[in-house]
Every structure is written in C-alpha cells, then in structure tokens.
mmCIF file of C-alpha atoms in Angstrom:
data_model
loop_
_atom_site.group_PDB
_atom_site.id
_atom_site.type_symbol
_atom_site.label_atom_id
_atom_site.label_comp_id
_atom_site.label_asym_id
_atom_site.label_seq_id
_atom_site.Cartn_x
_atom_site.Cartn_y
_atom_site.Cartn_z
ATOM 1 C CA UNK A 1 19.650 -57.294 -81.563
ATOM 2 C CA UNK A 2 22.555 -57.310 -78.997
ATOM 3 C CA UNK A 3 22.041 -57.770 -75.372
ATOM 4 C CA UNK A 4 24.164 -55.431 -73.145
ATOM 5 C CA UNK A 5 24.941 -56.290 -69.420
ATOM 6 C CA UNK A 6 25.745 -52.949 -67.742
ATOM 7 C CA UNK A 7 27.682 -53.956 -64.412
ATOM 8 C CA UNK A 8 26.788 -52.183 -61.095
ATOM 9 C CA UNK A 9 28.736 -52.308 -57.883
ATOM 10 C CA UNK A 10 28.648 -50.188 -54.845
ATOM 11 C CA UNK A 11 30.526 -46.931 -55.605
ATOM 12 C CA UNK A 12 30.277 -47.020 -59.367
ATOM 13 C CA UNK A 13 30.742 -43.658 -61.267
ATOM 14 C CA UNK A 14 27.462 -42.429 -62.638
ATOM 15 C CA UNK A 15 28.689 -40.997 -65.929
ATOM 16 C CA UNK A 16 30.889 -43.939 -66.659
ATOM 17 C CA UNK A 17 27.796 -46.011 -66.823
ATOM 18 C CA UNK A 18 25.270 -43.641 -67.975
ATOM 19 C CA UNK A 19 27.076 -41.910 -70.852
ATOM 20 C CA UNK A 20 27.513 -45.198 -72.700
ATOM 21 C CA UNK A 21 23.946 -46.267 -71.834
ATOM 22 C CA UNK A 22 22.508 -43.039 -73.168
ATOM 23 C CA UNK A 23 24.241 -43.690 -76.589
ATOM 24 C CA UNK A 24 23.175 -47.389 -76.763
ATOM 25 C CA UNK A 25 19.821 -46.537 -75.318
ATOM 26 C CA UNK A 26 18.694 -44.429 -78.238
ATOM 27 C CA UNK A 27 18.487 -47.610 -80.542
ATOM 28 C CA UNK A 28 16.331 -49.935 -78.576
ATOM 29 C CA UNK A 29 15.682 -51.905 -81.738
ATOM 30 C CA UNK A 30 19.422 -52.841 -81.845
ATOM 31 C CA UNK A 31 20.531 -52.933 -78.232
ATOM 32 C CA UNK A 32 18.700 -54.163 -74.986
ATOM 33 C CA UNK A 33 20.183 -52.942 -71.807
ATOM 34 C CA UNK A 34 20.115 -54.932 -68.537
ATOM 35 C CA UNK A 35 21.723 -53.586 -65.353
ATOM 36 C CA UNK A 36 23.381 -56.601 -63.440
ATOM 37 C CA UNK A 37 25.218 -56.852 -60.210
ATOM 38 C CA UNK A 38 26.431 -59.402 -57.619
ATOM 39 C CA UNK A 39 22.915 -59.232 -56.334
ATOM 40 C CA UNK A 40 19.690 -57.922 -57.795
ATOM 41 C CA UNK A 41 18.355 -54.800 -56.254
ATOM 42 C CA UNK A 42 19.454 -51.285 -55.366
ATOM 43 C CA UNK A 43 23.201 -50.395 -55.781
ATOM 44 C CA UNK A 44 24.512 -47.050 -54.641
ATOM 45 C CA UNK A 45 26.767 -44.986 -57.021
ATOM 46 C CA UNK A 46 29.859 -43.217 -55.544
ATOM 47 C CA UNK A 47 27.887 -39.950 -55.764
ATOM 48 C CA UNK A 48 24.957 -41.389 -53.683
ATOM 49 C CA UNK A 49 21.951 -42.081 -56.171
ATOM 50 C CA UNK A 50 20.999 -45.633 -56.430
ATOM 51 C CA UNK A 51 20.343 -47.619 -59.584
ATOM 52 C CA UNK A 52 18.344 -50.840 -59.630
ATOM 53 C CA UNK A 53 20.136 -54.182 -60.649
ATOM 54 C CA UNK A 54 17.598 -56.351 -62.572
ATOM 55 C CA UNK A 55 19.658 -59.606 -62.596
ATOM 56 C CA UNK A 56 22.315 -61.209 -60.225
ATOM 57 C CA UNK A 57 25.553 -62.355 -61.719
ATOM 58 C CA UNK A 58 24.513 -65.944 -61.149
ATOM 59 C CA UNK A 59 21.430 -65.469 -63.244
ATOM 60 C CA UNK A 60 23.156 -63.772 -66.313
ATOM 61 C CA UNK A 61 23.910 -65.454 -69.378
ATOM 62 C CA UNK A 62 24.071 -64.850 -73.192
ATOM 63 C CA UNK A 63 24.938 -61.203 -73.147
ATOM 64 C CA UNK A 64 26.746 -59.773 -76.259
ATOM 65 C CA UNK A 65 28.274 -56.772 -74.754
ATOM 66 C CA UNK A 66 29.449 -56.253 -71.238
ATOM 67 C CA UNK A 67 30.040 -52.669 -69.925
ATOM 68 C CA UNK A 68 32.073 -52.150 -66.813
ATOM 69 C CA UNK A 69 32.222 -48.682 -65.294
ATOM 70 C CA UNK A 70 34.818 -47.374 -62.955
ATOM 71 C CA UNK A 71 34.420 -45.448 -59.700
ATOM 72 C CA UNK A 72 35.637 -45.353 -56.175
ATOM 73 C CA UNK A 73 34.109 -48.846 -55.646
ATOM 74 C CA UNK A 74 36.668 -50.457 -58.046
ATOM 75 C CA UNK A 75 39.235 -50.293 -55.161
ATOM 76 C CA UNK A 76 36.916 -52.929 -53.388
ATOM 77 C CA UNK A 77 35.852 -54.867 -56.409
ATOM 78 C CA UNK A 78 39.450 -55.616 -57.552
ATOM 79 C CA UNK A 79 39.580 -58.205 -54.693
ATOM 80 C CA UNK A 80 35.998 -59.316 -55.081
ATOM 81 C CA UNK A 81 36.146 -62.849 -56.595
ATOM 82 C CA UNK A 82 32.471 -62.908 -57.617
ATOM 83 C CA UNK A 83 33.081 -59.911 -59.710
ATOM 84 C CA UNK A 84 36.144 -61.416 -61.429
ATOM 85 C CA UNK A 85 34.401 -64.752 -61.889
ATOM 86 C CA UNK A 86 31.461 -62.982 -63.580
ATOM 87 C CA UNK A 87 33.697 -61.111 -65.915
ATOM 88 C CA UNK A 88 35.407 -64.366 -66.976
ATOM 89 C CA UNK A 89 32.051 -66.162 -67.403
ATOM 90 C CA UNK A 90 30.570 -63.361 -69.371
ATOM 91 C CA UNK A 91 33.747 -63.000 -71.478
ATOM 92 C CA UNK A 92 33.299 -66.596 -72.659
ATOM 93 C CA UNK A 93 29.955 -65.495 -74.348
ATOM 94 C CA UNK A 94 30.376 -61.923 -75.218
ATOM 95 C CA UNK A 95 31.295 -60.373 -78.556
ATOM 96 C CA UNK A 96 32.593 -57.247 -76.768
ATOM 97 C CA UNK A 97 33.929 -56.433 -73.283
ATOM 98 C CA UNK A 98 34.038 -52.746 -72.688
ATOM 99 C CA UNK A 99 35.247 -50.663 -69.719
ATOM 100 C CA UNK A 100 35.085 -46.965 -68.712
ATOM 101 C CA UNK A 101 37.750 -45.198 -66.467
ATOM 102 C CA UNK A 102 38.973 -47.449 -63.605
ATOM 103 C CA UNK A 103 36.557 -50.303 -64.843
ATOM 104 C CA UNK A 104 39.619 -51.416 -66.762
ATOM 105 C CA UNK A 105 41.232 -52.608 -63.518
ATOM 106 C CA UNK A 106 38.612 -55.131 -63.117
ATOM 107 C CA UNK A 107 39.078 -56.550 -66.605
ATOM 108 C CA UNK A 108 42.878 -56.383 -65.983
ATOM 109 C CA UNK A 109 42.731 -58.181 -62.726
ATOM 110 C CA UNK A 110 40.529 -60.844 -64.031
ATOM 111 C CA UNK A 111 43.363 -61.585 -66.606
ATOM 112 C CA UNK A 112 41.279 -60.763 -69.563
ATOM 113 C CA UNK A 113 43.471 -58.051 -70.758
ATOM 114 C CA UNK A 114 46.821 -60.035 -70.408
ATOM 115 C CA UNK A 115 48.938 -59.394 -73.510
ATOM 116 C CA UNK A 116 46.445 -56.779 -74.732
ATOM 117 C CA UNK A 117 46.740 -52.956 -75.088
ATOM 118 C CA UNK A 118 44.309 -51.071 -72.977
ATOM 119 C CA UNK A 119 43.799 -47.601 -71.250
ATOM 120 C CA UNK A 120 42.152 -46.284 -68.024
ATOM 121 C CA UNK A 121 41.543 -43.164 -65.903
ATOM 122 C CA UNK A 122 44.375 -40.605 -66.174
ATOM 123 C CA UNK A 123 43.890 -39.054 -62.719
ATOM 124 C CA UNK A 124 44.285 -42.392 -61.075
ATOM 125 C CA UNK A 125 46.802 -43.833 -63.551
ATOM 126 C CA UNK A 126 49.459 -45.087 -61.207
ATOM 127 C CA UNK A 127 47.158 -47.094 -59.142
ATOM 128 C CA UNK A 128 45.013 -48.407 -62.111
ATOM 129 C CA UNK A 129 47.883 -49.262 -64.377
ATOM 130 C CA UNK A 130 49.452 -51.218 -61.422
ATOM 131 C CA UNK A 131 46.515 -53.667 -61.448
ATOM 132 C CA UNK A 132 48.194 -55.733 -63.821
ATOM 133 C CA UNK A 133 51.783 -55.801 -65.342
ATOM 134 C CA UNK A 134 50.645 -58.205 -68.107
ATOM 135 C CA UNK A 135 48.713 -55.373 -69.851
ATOM 136 C CA UNK A 136 50.286 -53.080 -72.361
ATOM 137 C CA UNK A 137 48.889 -49.801 -70.871
ATOM 138 C CA UNK A 138 48.579 -46.829 -73.217
ATOM 139 C CA UNK A 139 48.810 -43.459 -71.445
ATOM 140 C CA UNK A 140 47.855 -41.226 -74.319
ATOM 141 C CA UNK A 141 44.545 -42.490 -75.683
ATOM 142 C CA UNK A 142 40.829 -41.438 -75.494
ATOM 143 C CA UNK A 143 40.086 -45.181 -75.858
ATOM 144 C CA UNK A 144 41.787 -48.353 -76.947
ATOM 145 C CA UNK A 145 40.303 -51.227 -79.051
ATOM 146 C CA UNK A 146 42.230 -54.442 -78.929
ATOM 147 C CA UNK A 147 40.196 -57.299 -80.384
ATOM 148 C CA UNK A 148 37.028 -57.821 -78.305
ATOM 149 C CA UNK A 149 38.458 -55.462 -75.478
ATOM 150 C CA UNK A 150 37.421 -51.749 -75.595
ATOM 151 C CA UNK A 151 38.747 -49.708 -72.806
ATOM 152 C CA UNK A 152 38.301 -45.998 -72.330
ATOM 153 C CA UNK A 153 39.986 -43.293 -70.411
ATOM 154 C CA UNK A 154 38.190 -41.532 -67.539
ATOM 155 C CA UNK A 155 34.504 -40.850 -67.300
ATOM 156 C CA UNK A 156 33.422 -38.746 -70.398
ATOM 157 C CA UNK A 157 35.711 -40.633 -72.529
ATOM 158 C CA UNK A 158 33.300 -43.655 -72.254
ATOM 159 C CA UNK A 159 30.893 -41.688 -74.451
ATOM 160 C CA UNK A 160 33.363 -41.174 -77.225
ATOM 161 C CA UNK A 161 34.303 -44.921 -77.079
ATOM 162 C CA UNK A 162 30.753 -46.112 -77.233
ATOM 163 C CA UNK A 163 30.101 -43.846 -80.310
ATOM 164 C CA UNK A 164 33.256 -45.474 -82.043
ATOM 165 C CA UNK A 165 31.795 -48.876 -81.050
ATOM 166 C CA UNK A 166 28.486 -48.123 -82.405
ATOM 167 C CA UNK A 167 30.120 -46.849 -85.613
ATOM 168 C CA UNK A 168 32.103 -50.076 -85.828
ATOM 169 C CA UNK A 169 28.977 -52.158 -85.409
ATOM 170 C CA UNK A 170 26.413 -50.000 -87.411
ATOM 171 C CA UNK A 171 28.420 -47.560 -89.576
ATOM 172 C CA UNK A 172 29.692 -43.933 -89.010
ATOM 173 C CA UNK A 173 26.347 -42.297 -90.043
ATOM 174 C CA UNK A 174 24.514 -44.074 -87.211
ATOM 175 C CA UNK A 175 26.930 -42.818 -84.563
ATOM 176 C CA UNK A 176 26.854 -39.260 -86.032
ATOM 177 C CA UNK A 177 23.106 -39.288 -85.956
ATOM 178 C CA UNK A 178 23.167 -40.333 -82.241
ATOM 179 C CA UNK A 179 25.774 -37.742 -81.317
ATOM 180 C CA UNK A 180 23.782 -35.012 -83.073
ATOM 181 C CA UNK A 181 20.588 -36.173 -81.316
ATOM 182 C CA UNK A 182 22.406 -36.093 -77.972
ATOM 183 C CA UNK A 183 23.797 -32.689 -78.859
ATOM 184 C CA UNK A 184 27.159 -34.230 -77.976
ATOM 185 C CA UNK A 185 30.527 -33.057 -79.515
ATOM 186 C CA UNK A 186 31.872 -36.429 -80.303
ATOM 187 C CA UNK A 187 35.654 -36.751 -80.297
ATOM 188 C CA UNK A 188 35.981 -39.471 -82.904
ATOM 189 C CA UNK A 189 39.855 -39.688 -82.794
ATOM 190 C CA UNK A 190 41.057 -42.319 -80.453
ATOM 191 C CA UNK A 191 44.313 -40.460 -80.119
ATOM 192 C CA UNK A 192 42.665 -37.322 -79.053
ATOM 193 C CA UNK A 193 43.733 -37.110 -75.303
ATOM 194 C CA UNK A 194 44.587 -33.674 -73.770
ATOM 195 C CA UNK A 195 44.151 -35.137 -70.218
ATOM 196 C CA UNK A 196 47.251 -37.372 -70.375
ATOM 197 C CA UNK A 197 49.383 -34.247 -70.649
ATOM 198 C CA UNK A 198 47.439 -32.604 -67.839
ATOM 199 C CA UNK A 199 48.208 -35.373 -65.480
ATOM 200 C CA UNK A 200 51.858 -35.593 -66.617
ATOM 201 C CA UNK A 201 51.675 -38.918 -68.278
ATOM 202 C CA UNK A 202 53.251 -37.752 -71.641
ATOM 203 C CA UNK B 1 26.088 -27.504 -48.267
ATOM 204 C CA UNK B 2 23.207 -27.304 -50.996
ATOM 205 C CA UNK B 3 20.650 -29.965 -51.264
ATOM 206 C CA UNK B 4 19.739 -31.040 -54.861
ATOM 207 C CA UNK B 5 16.379 -32.695 -55.665
ATOM 208 C CA UNK B 6 16.806 -34.594 -59.039
ATOM 209 C CA UNK B 7 13.450 -35.343 -60.490
ATOM 210 C CA UNK B 8 12.591 -38.738 -61.855
ATOM 211 C CA UNK B 9 9.592 -39.730 -63.975
ATOM 212 C CA UNK B 10 8.786 -42.729 -66.335
ATOM 213 C CA UNK B 11 10.700 -42.247 -69.552
ATOM 214 C CA UNK B 12 13.411 -39.735 -68.208
ATOM 215 C CA UNK B 13 16.595 -39.364 -70.363
ATOM 216 C CA UNK B 14 19.522 -41.062 -68.750
ATOM 217 C CA UNK B 15 22.247 -38.468 -69.621
ATOM 218 C CA UNK B 16 19.944 -35.469 -68.913
ATOM 219 C CA UNK B 17 20.036 -36.630 -65.429
ATOM 220 C CA UNK B 18 23.386 -38.300 -64.806
ATOM 221 C CA UNK B 19 25.552 -35.874 -66.678
ATOM 222 C CA UNK B 20 24.733 -33.074 -64.357
ATOM 223 C CA UNK B 21 24.642 -35.377 -61.283
ATOM 224 C CA UNK B 22 28.173 -36.605 -62.135
ATOM 225 C CA UNK B 23 29.368 -32.997 -62.043
ATOM 226 C CA UNK B 24 27.705 -32.222 -58.813
ATOM 227 C CA UNK B 25 28.445 -35.550 -57.330
ATOM 228 C CA UNK B 26 32.248 -35.100 -57.379
ATOM 229 C CA UNK B 27 31.804 -32.621 -54.438
ATOM 230 C CA UNK B 28 29.866 -34.401 -51.761
ATOM 231 C CA UNK B 29 31.044 -31.796 -49.206
ATOM 232 C CA UNK B 30 29.088 -29.140 -51.111
ATOM 233 C CA UNK B 31 26.235 -30.891 -52.847
ATOM 234 C CA UNK B 32 23.866 -33.607 -51.473
ATOM 235 C CA UNK B 33 21.915 -35.304 -54.190
ATOM 236 C CA UNK B 34 18.421 -36.919 -53.630
ATOM 237 C CA UNK B 35 16.506 -38.633 -56.284
ATOM 238 C CA UNK B 36 12.811 -37.731 -55.994
ATOM 239 C CA UNK B 37 9.595 -38.739 -57.822
ATOM 240 C CA UNK B 38 5.785 -38.697 -57.626
ATOM 241 C CA UNK B 39 6.130 -41.795 -55.591
ATOM 242 C CA UNK B 40 9.339 -43.258 -53.880
ATOM 243 C CA UNK B 41 10.664 -46.398 -55.503
ATOM 244 C CA UNK B 42 12.006 -47.588 -58.856
ATOM 245 C CA UNK B 43 11.399 -45.363 -61.998
ATOM 246 C CA UNK B 44 12.263 -46.650 -65.489
ATOM 247 C CA UNK B 45 14.237 -44.316 -67.857
ATOM 248 C CA UNK B 46 13.362 -44.044 -71.499
ATOM 249 C CA UNK B 47 16.268 -46.455 -72.334
ATOM 250 C CA UNK B 48 14.941 -49.021 -69.736
ATOM 251 C CA UNK B 49 17.330 -49.036 -66.809
ATOM 252 C CA UNK B 50 15.553 -48.110 -63.564
ATOM 253 C CA UNK B 51 16.777 -45.753 -60.759
ATOM 254 C CA UNK B 52 15.582 -45.516 -57.423
ATOM 255 C CA UNK B 53 13.676 -42.482 -56.171
ATOM 256 C CA UNK B 54 14.372 -41.933 -52.453
ATOM 257 C CA UNK B 55 11.575 -39.444 -51.575
ATOM 258 C CA UNK B 56 8.081 -38.777 -52.883
ATOM 259 C CA UNK B 57 7.153 -35.222 -53.919
ATOM 260 C CA UNK B 58 4.894 -35.001 -50.872
ATOM 261 C CA UNK B 59 7.802 -35.726 -48.604
ATOM 262 C CA UNK B 60 10.056 -33.111 -50.176
ATOM 263 C CA UNK B 61 10.999 -29.680 -48.682
ATOM 264 C CA UNK B 62 13.931 -27.438 -48.236
ATOM 265 C CA UNK B 63 15.841 -28.209 -51.505
ATOM 266 C CA UNK B 64 18.278 -25.573 -52.815
ATOM 267 C CA UNK B 65 18.546 -26.839 -56.379
ATOM 268 C CA UNK B 66 15.933 -28.812 -58.466
ATOM 269 C CA UNK B 67 17.124 -30.600 -61.550
ATOM 270 C CA UNK B 68 14.484 -31.501 -64.175
ATOM 271 C CA UNK B 69 15.716 -33.968 -66.927
ATOM 272 C CA UNK B 70 13.914 -34.321 -70.197
ATOM 273 C CA UNK B 71 13.085 -37.481 -72.177
ATOM 274 C CA UNK B 72 10.151 -39.184 -73.948
ATOM 275 C CA UNK B 73 8.155 -39.113 -70.680
ATOM 276 C CA UNK B 74 7.839 -35.383 -70.660
ATOM 277 C CA UNK B 75 5.012 -35.824 -73.188
ATOM 278 C CA UNK B 76 2.987 -37.425 -70.341
ATOM 279 C CA UNK B 77 4.309 -35.401 -67.469
ATOM 280 C CA UNK B 78 3.375 -32.049 -69.067
ATOM 281 C CA UNK B 79 -0.337 -33.005 -68.153
ATOM 282 C CA UNK B 80 0.711 -34.392 -64.738
ATOM 283 C CA UNK B 81 -0.689 -31.983 -62.122
ATOM 284 C CA UNK B 82 1.396 -33.720 -59.362
ATOM 285 C CA UNK B 83 4.539 -32.876 -61.268
ATOM 286 C CA UNK B 84 3.625 -29.314 -61.907
ATOM 287 C CA UNK B 85 2.482 -28.749 -58.288
ATOM 288 C CA UNK B 86 5.792 -30.225 -57.055
ATOM 289 C CA UNK B 87 7.771 -27.887 -59.252
ATOM 290 C CA UNK B 88 5.796 -24.813 -57.955
ATOM 291 C CA UNK B 89 6.191 -25.931 -54.407
ATOM 292 C CA UNK B 90 9.867 -26.598 -54.856
ATOM 293 C CA UNK B 91 10.430 -23.249 -56.654
ATOM 294 C CA UNK B 92 9.226 -21.473 -53.645
ATOM 295 C CA UNK B 93 12.059 -22.761 -51.603
ATOM 296 C CA UNK B 94 14.768 -23.286 -54.119
ATOM 297 C CA UNK B 95 17.754 -20.902 -55.108
ATOM 298 C CA UNK B 96 18.060 -22.628 -58.416
ATOM 299 C CA UNK B 97 15.532 -24.460 -60.751
ATOM 300 C CA UNK B 98 17.436 -26.208 -63.603
ATOM 301 C CA UNK B 99 16.316 -28.270 -66.482
ATOM 302 C CA UNK B 100 17.943 -30.326 -69.225
ATOM 303 C CA UNK B 101 16.491 -30.888 -72.738
ATOM 304 C CA UNK B 102 12.726 -31.143 -72.796
ATOM 305 C CA UNK B 103 12.750 -30.904 -68.965
ATOM 306 C CA UNK B 104 12.187 -27.247 -69.749
ATOM 307 C CA UNK B 105 8.608 -27.995 -70.949
ATOM 308 C CA UNK B 106 7.727 -28.996 -67.486
ATOM 309 C CA UNK B 107 9.050 -25.736 -66.098
ATOM 310 C CA UNK B 108 7.264 -23.806 -68.752
ATOM 311 C CA UNK B 109 4.015 -25.495 -68.310
ATOM 312 C CA UNK B 110 4.198 -24.902 -64.531
ATOM 313 C CA UNK B 111 4.318 -21.138 -65.391
ATOM 314 C CA UNK B 112 7.693 -20.623 -63.668
ATOM 315 C CA UNK B 113 9.291 -19.398 -67.027
ATOM 316 C CA UNK B 114 6.764 -16.990 -67.904
ATOM 317 C CA UNK B 115 8.381 -13.786 -69.182
ATOM 318 C CA UNK B 116 11.791 -15.502 -68.942
ATOM 319 C CA UNK B 117 14.285 -16.430 -71.469
ATOM 320 C CA UNK B 118 14.917 -20.233 -71.817
ATOM 321 C CA UNK B 119 16.117 -22.970 -74.127
ATOM 322 C CA UNK B 120 15.429 -26.655 -74.757
ATOM 323 C CA UNK B 121 16.159 -29.629 -77.010
ATOM 324 C CA UNK B 122 16.776 -28.752 -80.620
ATOM 325 C CA UNK B 123 15.597 -32.016 -82.029
ATOM 326 C CA UNK B 124 12.129 -31.398 -80.392
ATOM 327 C CA UNK B 125 12.038 -27.730 -80.757
ATOM 328 C CA UNK B 126 8.610 -27.272 -82.363
ATOM 329 C CA UNK B 127 6.835 -29.369 -79.717
ATOM 330 C CA UNK B 128 8.988 -28.131 -76.804
ATOM 331 C CA UNK B 129 8.678 -24.577 -77.431
ATOM 332 C CA UNK B 130 4.880 -24.810 -78.103
ATOM 333 C CA UNK B 131 4.511 -25.744 -74.396
ATOM 334 C CA UNK B 132 4.248 -22.121 -73.422
ATOM 335 C CA UNK B 133 3.842 -18.852 -75.523
ATOM 336 C CA UNK B 134 4.783 -16.832 -72.344
ATOM 337 C CA UNK B 135 8.571 -17.954 -72.515
ATOM 338 C CA UNK B 136 11.036 -16.082 -74.560
ATOM 339 C CA UNK B 137 12.566 -19.128 -76.186
ATOM 340 C CA UNK B 138 16.171 -18.969 -77.314
ATOM 341 C CA UNK B 139 16.902 -21.154 -80.371
ATOM 342 C CA UNK B 140 20.640 -20.806 -80.423
ATOM 343 C CA UNK B 141 21.896 -21.411 -77.010
ATOM 344 C CA UNK B 142 23.906 -24.161 -75.210
ATOM 345 C CA UNK B 143 22.158 -23.031 -72.138
ATOM 346 C CA UNK B 144 20.382 -19.940 -70.729
ATOM 347 C CA UNK B 145 20.412 -18.553 -67.360
ATOM 348 C CA UNK B 146 17.613 -16.118 -66.307
ATOM 349 C CA UNK B 147 17.530 -15.217 -62.705
ATOM 350 C CA UNK B 148 16.965 -18.591 -60.787
ATOM 351 C CA UNK B 149 16.117 -20.517 -63.990
ATOM 352 C CA UNK B 150 18.849 -22.382 -65.769
ATOM 353 C CA UNK B 151 17.590 -24.289 -68.854
ATOM 354 C CA UNK B 152 19.973 -26.189 -71.125
ATOM 355 C CA UNK B 153 19.646 -27.624 -74.700
ATOM 356 C CA UNK B 154 19.530 -31.217 -75.394
ATOM 357 C CA UNK B 155 21.062 -34.131 -73.433
ATOM 358 C CA UNK B 156 24.675 -33.421 -73.147
ATOM 359 C CA UNK B 157 24.268 -29.697 -72.983
ATOM 360 C CA UNK B 158 23.248 -30.294 -69.336
ATOM 361 C CA UNK B 159 26.881 -31.177 -68.544
ATOM 362 C CA UNK B 160 28.011 -27.813 -69.872
ATOM 363 C CA UNK B 161 25.221 -25.949 -67.938
ATOM 364 C CA UNK B 162 25.991 -27.620 -64.782
ATOM 365 C CA UNK B 163 29.686 -26.759 -65.029
ATOM 366 C CA UNK B 164 28.703 -23.156 -65.521
ATOM 367 C CA UNK B 165 26.289 -23.306 -62.609
ATOM 368 C CA UNK B 166 29.178 -24.666 -60.425
ATOM 369 C CA UNK B 167 31.481 -22.073 -61.616
ATOM 370 C CA UNK B 168 28.898 -19.336 -60.713
ATOM 371 C CA UNK B 169 28.508 -20.790 -57.137
ATOM 372 C CA UNK B 170 32.131 -21.835 -56.487
ATOM 373 C CA UNK B 171 34.266 -20.218 -59.013
ATOM 374 C CA UNK B 172 35.877 -21.110 -62.413
ATOM 375 C CA UNK B 173 38.796 -23.076 -60.861
ATOM 376 C CA UNK B 174 36.410 -25.588 -59.280
ATOM 377 C CA UNK B 175 34.484 -26.178 -62.464
ATOM 378 C CA UNK B 176 37.747 -26.571 -64.459
ATOM 379 C CA UNK B 177 38.962 -29.021 -61.837
ATOM 380 C CA UNK B 178 35.807 -31.083 -62.173
ATOM 381 C CA UNK B 179 35.860 -31.116 -66.058
ATOM 382 C CA UNK B 180 39.391 -32.102 -65.850
ATOM 383 C CA UNK B 181 38.852 -34.952 -63.346
ATOM 384 C CA UNK B 182 35.913 -36.136 -65.574
ATOM 385 C CA UNK B 183 38.031 -35.932 -68.719
ATOM 386 C CA UNK B 184 35.241 -33.776 -70.250
ATOM 387 C CA UNK B 185 35.804 -31.213 -72.935
ATOM 388 C CA UNK B 186 33.855 -28.414 -71.393
ATOM 389 C CA UNK B 187 32.078 -25.879 -73.669
ATOM 390 C CA UNK B 188 32.103 -22.824 -71.550
ATOM 391 C CA UNK B 189 30.537 -20.453 -73.965
ATOM 392 C CA UNK B 190 26.700 -20.447 -73.563
ATOM 393 C CA UNK B 191 26.488 -19.175 -77.080
ATOM 394 C CA UNK B 192 28.160 -22.258 -78.517
ATOM 395 C CA UNK B 193 25.456 -24.256 -80.156
ATOM 396 C CA UNK B 194 26.198 -25.918 -83.517
ATOM 397 C CA UNK B 195 23.002 -27.927 -83.258
ATOM 398 C CA UNK B 196 20.622 -25.050 -83.633
ATOM 399 C CA UNK B 197 21.819 -24.930 -87.293
ATOM 400 C CA UNK B 198 21.798 -28.697 -87.725
ATOM 401 C CA UNK B 199 18.091 -28.695 -86.934
ATOM 402 C CA UNK B 200 17.495 -25.582 -89.141
ATOM 403 C CA UNK B 201 16.578 -23.280 -86.212
ATOM 404 C CA UNK B 202 18.992 -20.438 -87.205
#
C-alpha cells in the first residue's frame, strides 16, 4: 500500500489534481489518497469549487508519492516558502514526486529538479520554464520521468503520466484495465505531444 | 452567464465531476460553477477525497445547467427521494440536464429520461440500464443528446460530452481552444465508442 499526498493550494487546477487521483483512486487496496495543504480545511480551485485538505503540511509524514498540480495559483506558490519547504521535506521520504502542468515550477523552484529532465504546461511554457535554469526542460513530451521525478505536460497529460506510473509500479495490464474502466483513450507514448507544435515550441 | 449546479453525493466519481468542471471552469465569464448536495458541507468521493458543497438542495434555484456525476454512490442515491426530487425541481428551471457515467441512472429513475435516448457507463451497463425501461438506452455512444438531456458514457466520456456541449452553446472554435489549452485529445464524434465492444455490448 502506497500513501499519496495530493497537494492543494488556492487556485489549483481541477483536472491536474483529479485526473491522476481518479486513476489512483480505482485501486484503494494499493493507493491511499490524502489531500494536504499549508493548512487543513477548504481550498478553492482556480475554477471556484472547493476541496477539503485533510492534513496540514506540518502534520504530513511518511508519504510514498507526492502529486503537485498546477493552475493559476502556482504564480503565488512559487514564492511560498512553506510550500517549497514541504516539497523538500516530503521528497526526503517519498519514492515518487510527480507534478502536472505548472506544478513542475514548484518542484523546480524547490531545487528538486536541478540537473534533471522535466516538462510542464505548453501554453505557459516561457514562464514555467523560466522558474529554474538548472532544469533540462523538454518541450516535446507528454510526460518525463527522470529518477523519482515524474513531470507531465498540461492538464490532461497528467492522466497519461499517472497511467504510465501505475504501469511501472503494477504492470501494463493494471494500467490498461484502469484506462478501460475509465473509458479513457490512454496515450501511452511519452513522446506523443501534438501540443508542443500548437504552441510553437518545436 | 450560465449558472451550473454540480451535484455531489457520498461516493461520487472524481473524474465524472471534475473532467466536465475543468472544461466549464476555463470560462469563468460564461459559466459560474456551484457544488450542491443534499446538505451543504464536505462530501466524500468514492476514492476518498472530500469536496465541499456550497449549497443544499433546498437552497438551490435558478440553475441553467445541472451536472450529475456517477460513481459507486449512485447505488444508494437511486433510492434517495431527496435527490430525485431535487433533479425534478432543477429540471423545471434548467436549460440543460447533463449526466456522466452512472449519473444517468439518477436522471432515469427520476423519470426525466422517459421516452428519451440516453447512454451510461459501459462497465456497469446491465445494472445502469435496468434503472428504467422507459428510456431508449444507446449502448454504442460516447454521449447522447436528446433535447435538454445530455448523457455520457463512463468517466472520461464526460469530458468529450462537455466539449460538445460548449461547442453547441459557444461554437466549435471555443471548444477547440479549451481542449488545446487543456492538452486534451478531444473525441468530437459522439459515435466514437470503442468501449461498447470491449464490454461486449455491440
């Protein structure tokens, strides 16, 4: 059983968070999900709806997987030392640190991606990739795995990355079964990325 | 500006709800989202994470679009008169009643789909389609529109349906822009449904 900390902050992007959690959430025998935030309680998404953080950062320990969504709120969180400190603390214990969309800028700013390959949102590429010059940013990639760091491109790409992550942990068959159950057309090639061209990045 | 009531109940499916809300939520000038439930406050999804209902059913009025997700909790909600009464009350004012996955069984049991074409989750087809014999259930369909009733197949199909709904209201260009921003590979053909065959329904 792996414990997942799914990180909330004001202005998080709904699908960045809940696409991956849907895929993990179908296997409650293997993954236990906890929503965490700087303070426990309601946290408003960028679109408005609020989710409930169960644990505050200071009460978090022993998580195996940390999932960091993006969203408009990342522009504030990039300078939130409590967020960056939490990511560093969680990284020391975690097997996997994963981000979706502009969630990668928080991992990058914390220094965790220094010297690593990573990707991020294509629509906000210039800003997101400027968050750290020490990261080897990959413009054309649905997702990138480099050691314990899994970073995906924008929003829906997080679903494909999560299925690949589940395949790495539990085998292809498991990921295929989940995609089929979710009636999701899984893009299982990490190099499939038509959106890089749409945004003029390749 | 259209007001959307997104319906929560214990055991709702995360992506059924948040896939569509991501697509609507990128246009805060055109769509205002409110999470609603039998009682205001925290509601646990089938996967565990809790979302916060802002309004109780009894305090809801004047919504233009009602979105009903599916999930394991539908097996209890199908006999919850407060839920069925809310759907009937909301339908009297709404322009569009939409469901994802087994959310269709709640619309069906309320009688709203009587004499209408509709679809639902393919993995739970036998149970879901038994919720009402007065509905013309379509086994092979990513989604079905019949008048004000939009019903989608399982989980991820709700995203495709929502983009089609946005295209119907605001034009194809708008829906395409949203799909591109979300880096989502939009299936825009309502007849595209490989999952009906996977589950032996066609």
